[in-house]
């Protein structure tokens, strides 16, 4: 079974261990006095990514990304910071390369 494996984890990569009595498996963090809660390992694995693919003389690549502006309100409430996350997989010269990038796209600094 492949479900739950080889995922992109953002904006959390585990528990933040804020003291609470709930054992709901959520990850919590406090930013500027406000507590936020999200699923363990974040939510980016649960949203649709846009993507493109290309093959040329140098190799093949797949690029995919998510921009926070396209997220449903429930996800924006978990992490109200503007960002773009992208991933590129490429095969060149007989090898596999992976590049991930997270960019702050708003005025607020990303907390992670």
PDB file of N, CA, C and O in Angstrom, residues 12 14-19 26-30 36 40 112:
ATOM      1  N   UNK A  12       4.263  21.473   8.845  1.00  0.00           N
ATOM      2  CA  UNK A  12       4.777  20.794  10.042  1.00  0.00           C
ATOM      3  C   UNK A  12       5.334  19.439   9.644  1.00  0.00           C
ATOM      4  O   UNK A  12       4.811  18.793   8.752  1.00  0.00           O
ATOM      5  N   UNK A  14       5.993  16.999  12.058  1.00  0.00           N
ATOM      6  CA  UNK A  14       5.884  16.242  13.293  1.00  0.00           C
ATOM      7  C   UNK A  14       5.110  17.041  14.309  1.00  0.00           C
ATOM      8  O   UNK A  14       4.499  18.053  13.991  1.00  0.00           O
ATOM      9  N   UNK A  15       5.159  16.601  15.533  1.00  0.00           N
ATOM     10  CA  UNK A  15       4.455  17.295  16.607  1.00  0.00           C
ATOM     11  C   UNK A  15       5.268  18.485  17.098  1.00  0.00           C
ATOM     12  O   UNK A  15       6.491  18.455  17.104  1.00  0.00           O
ATOM     13  N   UNK A  16       4.552  19.491  17.556  1.00  0.00           N
ATOM     14  CA  UNK A  16       5.218  20.654  18.140  1.00  0.00           C
ATOM     15  C   UNK A  16       5.231  20.580  19.656  1.00  0.00           C
ATOM     16  O   UNK A  16       5.905  21.354  20.299  1.00  0.00           O
ATOM     17  N   UNK A  17       4.472  19.643  20.211  1.00  0.00           N
ATOM     18  CA  UNK A  17       4.475  19.368  21.653  1.00  0.00           C
ATOM     19  C   UNK A  17       4.100  20.564  22.521  1.00  0.00           C
ATOM     20  O   UNK A  17       4.686  20.795  23.555  1.00  0.00           O
ATOM     21  N   UNK A  18       3.094  21.302  22.106  1.00  0.00           N
ATOM     22  CA  UNK A  18       2.532  22.321  22.990  1.00  0.00           C
ATOM     23  C   UNK A  18       1.723  21.580  24.039  1.00  0.00           C
ATOM     24  O   UNK A  18       0.966  20.668  23.721  1.00  0.00           O
ATOM     25  N   UNK A  19       1.884  21.951  25.295  1.00  0.00           N
ATOM     26  CA  UNK A  19       1.145  21.281  26.368  1.00  0.00           C
ATOM     27  C   UNK A  19      -0.352  21.404  26.155  1.00  0.00           C
ATOM     28  O   UNK A  19      -0.881  22.501  26.036  1.00  0.00           O
ATOM     29  N   UNK A  26      -3.036  16.210  16.630  1.00  0.00           N
ATOM     30  CA  UNK A  26      -2.800  17.460  15.917  1.00  0.00           C
ATOM     31  C   UNK A  26      -1.440  18.043  16.293  1.00  0.00           C
ATOM     32  O   UNK A  26      -0.895  17.763  17.345  1.00  0.00           O
ATOM     33  N   UNK A  27      -0.930  18.858  15.402  1.00  0.00           N
ATOM     34  CA  UNK A  27       0.282  19.613  15.648  1.00  0.00           C
ATOM     35  C   UNK A  27      -0.148  21.045  15.932  1.00  0.00           C
ATOM     36  O   UNK A  27      -0.983  21.592  15.221  1.00  0.00           O
ATOM     37  N   UNK A  28       0.391  21.644  16.963  1.00  0.00           N
ATOM     38  CA  UNK A  28      -0.005  22.997  17.336  1.00  0.00           C
ATOM     39  C   UNK A  28       1.226  23.894  17.443  1.00  0.00           C
ATOM     40  O   UNK A  28       2.297  23.450  17.809  1.00  0.00           O
ATOM     41  N   UNK A  29       1.011  25.171  17.111  1.00  0.00           N
ATOM     42  CA  UNK A  29       2.062  26.151  17.322  1.00  0.00           C
ATOM     43  C   UNK A  29       1.419  27.487  17.666  1.00  0.00           C
ATOM     44  O   UNK A  29       0.253  27.722  17.369  1.00  0.00           O
ATOM     45  N   UNK A  30       2.185  28.339  18.320  1.00  0.00           N
ATOM     46  CA  UNK A  30       1.714  29.664  18.696  1.00  0.00           C
ATOM     47  C   UNK A  30       2.544  30.688  17.942  1.00  0.00           C
ATOM     48  O   UNK A  30       3.779  30.623  17.929  1.00  0.00           O
ATOM     49  N   UNK A  36      -2.441  27.919  16.641  1.00  0.00           N
ATOM     50  CA  UNK A  36      -2.935  27.303  15.417  1.00  0.00           C
ATOM     51  C   UNK A  36      -2.819  25.795  15.553  1.00  0.00           C
ATOM     52  O   UNK A  36      -1.907  25.296  16.202  1.00  0.00           O
ATOM     53  N   UNK A  40      -1.093  16.297  12.035  1.00  0.00           N
ATOM     54  CA  UNK A  40       0.299  15.892  12.165  1.00  0.00           C
ATOM     55  C   UNK A  40       0.925  15.858  10.773  1.00  0.00           C
ATOM     56  O   UNK A  40       0.318  15.368   9.823  1.00  0.00           O
ATOM     57  N   UNK A 112       8.148  28.763   9.898  1.00  0.00           N
ATOM     58  CA  UNK A 112       8.912  27.524   9.813  1.00  0.00           C
ATOM     59  C   UNK A 112      10.000  27.660   8.789  1.00  0.00           C
ATOM     60  O   UNK A 112       9.861  28.293   7.799  1.00  0.00           O
TER      61      UNK A 112
END
